[in-house]
Tab-separated table of C-alpha atoms and ligand atoms in Angstrom:
chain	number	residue	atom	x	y	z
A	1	UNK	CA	0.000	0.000	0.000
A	2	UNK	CA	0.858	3.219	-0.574
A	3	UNK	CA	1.907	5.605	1.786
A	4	UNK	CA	-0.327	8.839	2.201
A	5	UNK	CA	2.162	11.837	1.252
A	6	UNK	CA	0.679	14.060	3.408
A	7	UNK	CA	0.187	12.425	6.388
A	8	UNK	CA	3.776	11.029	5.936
A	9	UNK	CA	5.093	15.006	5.849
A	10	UNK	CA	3.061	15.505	8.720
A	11	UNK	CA	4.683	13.313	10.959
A	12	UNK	CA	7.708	14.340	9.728
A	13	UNK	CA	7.181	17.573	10.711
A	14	UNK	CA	6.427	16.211	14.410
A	15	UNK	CA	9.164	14.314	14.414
A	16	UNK	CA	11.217	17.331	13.960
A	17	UNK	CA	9.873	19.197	16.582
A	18	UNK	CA	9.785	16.658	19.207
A	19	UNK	CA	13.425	16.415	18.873
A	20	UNK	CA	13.870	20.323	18.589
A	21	UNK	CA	11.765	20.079	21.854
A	22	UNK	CA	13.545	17.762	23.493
A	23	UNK	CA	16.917	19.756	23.009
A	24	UNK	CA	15.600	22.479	24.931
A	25	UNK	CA	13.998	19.910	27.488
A	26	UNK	CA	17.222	18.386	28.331
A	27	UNK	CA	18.654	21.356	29.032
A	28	UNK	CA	15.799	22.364	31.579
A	29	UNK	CA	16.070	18.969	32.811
A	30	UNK	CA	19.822	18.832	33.315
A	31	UNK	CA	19.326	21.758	35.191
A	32	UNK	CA	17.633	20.074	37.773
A	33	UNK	CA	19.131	16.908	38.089
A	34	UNK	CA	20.580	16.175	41.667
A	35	UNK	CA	21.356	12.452	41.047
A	36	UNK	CA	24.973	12.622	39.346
A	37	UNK	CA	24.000	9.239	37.150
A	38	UNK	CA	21.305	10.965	36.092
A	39	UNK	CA	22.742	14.184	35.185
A	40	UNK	CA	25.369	11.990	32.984
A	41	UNK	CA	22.370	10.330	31.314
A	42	UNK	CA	20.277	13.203	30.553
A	43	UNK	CA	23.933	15.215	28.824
A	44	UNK	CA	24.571	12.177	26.846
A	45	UNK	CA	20.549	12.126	25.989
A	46	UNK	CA	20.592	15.907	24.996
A	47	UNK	CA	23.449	15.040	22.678
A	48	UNK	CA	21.979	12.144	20.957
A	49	UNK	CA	18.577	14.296	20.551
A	50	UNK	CA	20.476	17.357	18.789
A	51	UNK	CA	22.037	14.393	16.290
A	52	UNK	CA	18.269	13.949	15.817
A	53	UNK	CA	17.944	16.890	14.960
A	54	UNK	CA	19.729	17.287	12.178
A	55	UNK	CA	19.341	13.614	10.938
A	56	UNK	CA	15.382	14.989	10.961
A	57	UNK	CA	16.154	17.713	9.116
A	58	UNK	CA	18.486	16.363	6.530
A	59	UNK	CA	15.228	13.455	5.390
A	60	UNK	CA	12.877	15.839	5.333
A	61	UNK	CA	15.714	18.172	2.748
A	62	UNK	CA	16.321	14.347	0.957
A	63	UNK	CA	12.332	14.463	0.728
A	64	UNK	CA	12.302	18.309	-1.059
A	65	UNK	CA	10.757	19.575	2.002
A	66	UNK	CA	11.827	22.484	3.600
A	67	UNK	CA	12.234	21.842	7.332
A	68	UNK	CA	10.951	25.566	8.464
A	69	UNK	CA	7.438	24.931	6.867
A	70	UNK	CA	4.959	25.401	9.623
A	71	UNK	CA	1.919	22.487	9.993
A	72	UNK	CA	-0.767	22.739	12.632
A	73	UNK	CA	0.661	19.467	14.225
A	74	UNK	CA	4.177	21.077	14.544
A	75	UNK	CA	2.766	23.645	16.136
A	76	UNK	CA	0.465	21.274	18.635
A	77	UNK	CA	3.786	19.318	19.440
A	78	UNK	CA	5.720	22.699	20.169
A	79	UNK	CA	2.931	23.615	22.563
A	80	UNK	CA	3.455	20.676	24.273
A	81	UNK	CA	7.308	21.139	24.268
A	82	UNK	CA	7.055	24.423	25.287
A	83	UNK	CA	4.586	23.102	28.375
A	84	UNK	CA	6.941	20.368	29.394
A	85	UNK	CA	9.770	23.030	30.009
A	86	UNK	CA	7.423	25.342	31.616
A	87	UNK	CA	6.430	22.550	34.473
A	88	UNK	CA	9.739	21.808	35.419
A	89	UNK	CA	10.327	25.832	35.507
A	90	UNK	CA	7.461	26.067	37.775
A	91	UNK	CA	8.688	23.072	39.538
A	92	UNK	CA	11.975	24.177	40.103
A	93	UNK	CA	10.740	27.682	41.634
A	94	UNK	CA	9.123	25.293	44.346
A	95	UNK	CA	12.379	24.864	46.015
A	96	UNK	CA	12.519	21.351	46.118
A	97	UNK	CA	15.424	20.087	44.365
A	98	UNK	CA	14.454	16.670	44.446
A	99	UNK	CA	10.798	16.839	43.546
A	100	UNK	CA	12.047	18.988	40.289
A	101	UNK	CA	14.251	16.234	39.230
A	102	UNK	CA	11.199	14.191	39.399
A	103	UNK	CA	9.213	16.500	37.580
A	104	UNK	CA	11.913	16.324	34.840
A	105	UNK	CA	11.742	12.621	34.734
A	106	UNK	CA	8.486	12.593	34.670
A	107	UNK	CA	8.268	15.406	31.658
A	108	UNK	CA	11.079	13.784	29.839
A	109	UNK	CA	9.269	10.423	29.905
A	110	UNK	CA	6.465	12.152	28.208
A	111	UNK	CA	8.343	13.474	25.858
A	112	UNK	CA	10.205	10.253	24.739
A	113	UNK	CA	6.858	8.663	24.393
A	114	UNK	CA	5.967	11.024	21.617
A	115	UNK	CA	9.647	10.463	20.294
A	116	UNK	CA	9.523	6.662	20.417
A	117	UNK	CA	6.194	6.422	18.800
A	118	UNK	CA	7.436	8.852	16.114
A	119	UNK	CA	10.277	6.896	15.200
A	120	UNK	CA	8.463	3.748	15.643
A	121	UNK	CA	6.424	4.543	13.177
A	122	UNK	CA	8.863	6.427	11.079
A	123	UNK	CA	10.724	2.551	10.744
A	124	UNK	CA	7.301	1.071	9.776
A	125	UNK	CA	6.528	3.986	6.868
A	126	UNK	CA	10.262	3.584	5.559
A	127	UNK	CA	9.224	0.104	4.397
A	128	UNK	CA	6.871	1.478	2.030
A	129	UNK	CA	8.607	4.209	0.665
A	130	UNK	CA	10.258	4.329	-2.450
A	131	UNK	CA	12.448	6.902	-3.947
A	132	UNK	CA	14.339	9.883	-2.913
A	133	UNK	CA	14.668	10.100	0.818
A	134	UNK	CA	13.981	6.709	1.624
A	135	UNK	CA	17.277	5.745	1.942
A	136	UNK	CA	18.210	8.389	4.309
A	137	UNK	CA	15.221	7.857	6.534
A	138	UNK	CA	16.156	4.013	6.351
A	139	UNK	CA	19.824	5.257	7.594
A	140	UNK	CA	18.263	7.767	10.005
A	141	UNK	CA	16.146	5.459	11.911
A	142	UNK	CA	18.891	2.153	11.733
A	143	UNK	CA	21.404	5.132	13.568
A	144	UNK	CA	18.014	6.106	16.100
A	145	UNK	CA	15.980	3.256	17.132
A	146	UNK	CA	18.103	1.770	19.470
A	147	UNK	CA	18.987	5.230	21.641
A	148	UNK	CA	14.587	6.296	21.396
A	149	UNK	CA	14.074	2.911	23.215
A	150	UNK	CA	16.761	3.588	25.350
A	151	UNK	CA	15.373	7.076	26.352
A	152	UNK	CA	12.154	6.314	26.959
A	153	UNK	CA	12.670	2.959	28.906
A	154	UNK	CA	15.137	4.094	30.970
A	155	UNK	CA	14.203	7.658	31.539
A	156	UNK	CA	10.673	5.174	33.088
A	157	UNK	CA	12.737	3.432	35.077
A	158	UNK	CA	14.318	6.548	36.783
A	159	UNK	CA	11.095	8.245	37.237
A	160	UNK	CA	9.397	5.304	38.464
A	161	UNK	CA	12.484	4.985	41.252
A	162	UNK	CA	13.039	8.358	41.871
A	163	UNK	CA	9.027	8.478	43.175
A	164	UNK	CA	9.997	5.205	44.998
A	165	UNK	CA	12.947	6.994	46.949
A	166	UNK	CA	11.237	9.784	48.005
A	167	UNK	CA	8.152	7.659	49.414
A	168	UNK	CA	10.517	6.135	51.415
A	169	UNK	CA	10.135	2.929	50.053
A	170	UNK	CA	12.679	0.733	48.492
A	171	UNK	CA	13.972	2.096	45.734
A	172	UNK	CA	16.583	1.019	42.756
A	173	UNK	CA	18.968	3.720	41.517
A	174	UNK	CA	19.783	3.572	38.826
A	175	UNK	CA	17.082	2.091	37.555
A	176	UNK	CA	16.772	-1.684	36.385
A	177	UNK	CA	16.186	-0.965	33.184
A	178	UNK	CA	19.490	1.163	32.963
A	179	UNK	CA	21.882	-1.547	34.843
A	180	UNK	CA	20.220	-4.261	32.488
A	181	UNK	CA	20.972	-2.048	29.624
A	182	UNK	CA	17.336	-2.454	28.349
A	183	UNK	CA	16.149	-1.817	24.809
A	184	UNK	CA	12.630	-3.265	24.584
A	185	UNK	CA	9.579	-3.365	26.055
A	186	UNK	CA	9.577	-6.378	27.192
A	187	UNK	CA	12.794	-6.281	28.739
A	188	UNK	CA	11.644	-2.990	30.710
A	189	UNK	CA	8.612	-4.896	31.689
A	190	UNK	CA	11.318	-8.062	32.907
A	191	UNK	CA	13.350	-5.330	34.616
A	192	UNK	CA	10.569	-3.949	36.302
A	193	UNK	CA	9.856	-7.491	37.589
A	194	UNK	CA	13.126	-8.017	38.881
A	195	UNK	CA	13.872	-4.935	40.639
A	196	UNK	CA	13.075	-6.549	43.978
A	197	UNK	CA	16.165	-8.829	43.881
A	198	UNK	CA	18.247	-6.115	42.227
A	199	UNK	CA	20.212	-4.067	45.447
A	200	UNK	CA	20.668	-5.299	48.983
A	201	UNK	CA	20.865	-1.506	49.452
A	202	UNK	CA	17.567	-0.815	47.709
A	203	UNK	CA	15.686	0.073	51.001
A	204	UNK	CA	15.585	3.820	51.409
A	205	UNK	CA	18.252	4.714	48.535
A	206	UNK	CA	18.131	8.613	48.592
A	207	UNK	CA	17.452	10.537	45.368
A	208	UNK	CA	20.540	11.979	45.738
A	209	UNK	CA	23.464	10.054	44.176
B	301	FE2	FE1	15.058	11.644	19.546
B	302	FE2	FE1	14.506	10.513	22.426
């Protein structure tokens, strides 16, 4: 089957601002970070996502497009962007440093669920696409795919510990899915499942480091 141009553009487009978004996330989220290991992740994150950026960019110029044209779902996933940054703003003018590097978790796992799903599906429409620009988006997602599943499942398992820690219940830092390396969804969920067996230490591990 075909693929519909249009709609293909159009997530495109989205793709290309959810990674312009997430630049500017990571840096609002780095901000905040009190956990060292997390800090490291979210810098070598931010890196990978401005590579996105301009691996985004250079399919949709492979594809004749010109990656400043404006759609109305650009402009919904910029909102959202823009949102995401403000919260952890707002969060960090609370005063409490460890409940804004939750918030940040928590924003950038959001955020890498629109990014996965993007490039998800970006795989799946590459199949069916023929001509100029499929090769590069074939290249672009071979070079992506592994890194979106490792933001979003990992960036899970942090949040998911980080709440842990601060409820005073036993908590796994770094996560599971980041010691186990995990790249799927069904190794997060495994990961998840094992996290009780995972530290000796895991009772009352601070947020901090
Ligand atoms: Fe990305
Ligand atoms: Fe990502």
């Amino acid at each position: 089957m075909p693929l519909d141009p249009r709609e293909f553009s159009e997530l495109l487009y989205q793709a290309l601002e959810t990674e312009l978004g997430g630049v500017q996330l990571y840096r609002a989220a780095i901000e905040v970070a009190t956990n060292d290991g997390l800090r490291e992740e979210w810098t070598k994150y931010l890196e990978q996502t401005t590579r996105h950026v301009e691996l985004v960019t250079g399919v949709l110029e492979a594809l004749g497009l010109d990656p400043n044209d404006e759609t109305p779902g650009r402009e919904v996933v910029r909102h959202l962007g823009k949102a995401l940054v403000k919260a952890i703003e707002l969060a960090r003018a609370s005063g409490n440093e460890d409940a804004a590097q939750t918030v940040a978790a928590e924003c950038v796992t959001l955020a890498e669920t629109k990014d996965h799903l993007n490039w998800e599906l970006l795989g799946m429409a590459s199949r069916s696409l023929t001509g100029q620009g499929a090769r590069a988006l074939r290249e672009a997602h071979e070079e992506v795919e592994g890194e979106e599943d490792e933001h979003l499942y990992h960036t899970t398992g942090w949040t998911r510990e980080l709440w842990l820690a601060a409820l005073g219940l036993p908590a796994v830092l770094p996560p599971p899915e980041e010691r186990r390396k995990v790249t799927t969804a069904i190794g997060a969920a495994r990961a998840k499942q094992a996290r009780g067996e995972m530290s000796p230490k895991a009772k009352r591990v601070a947020a901090r480091r």
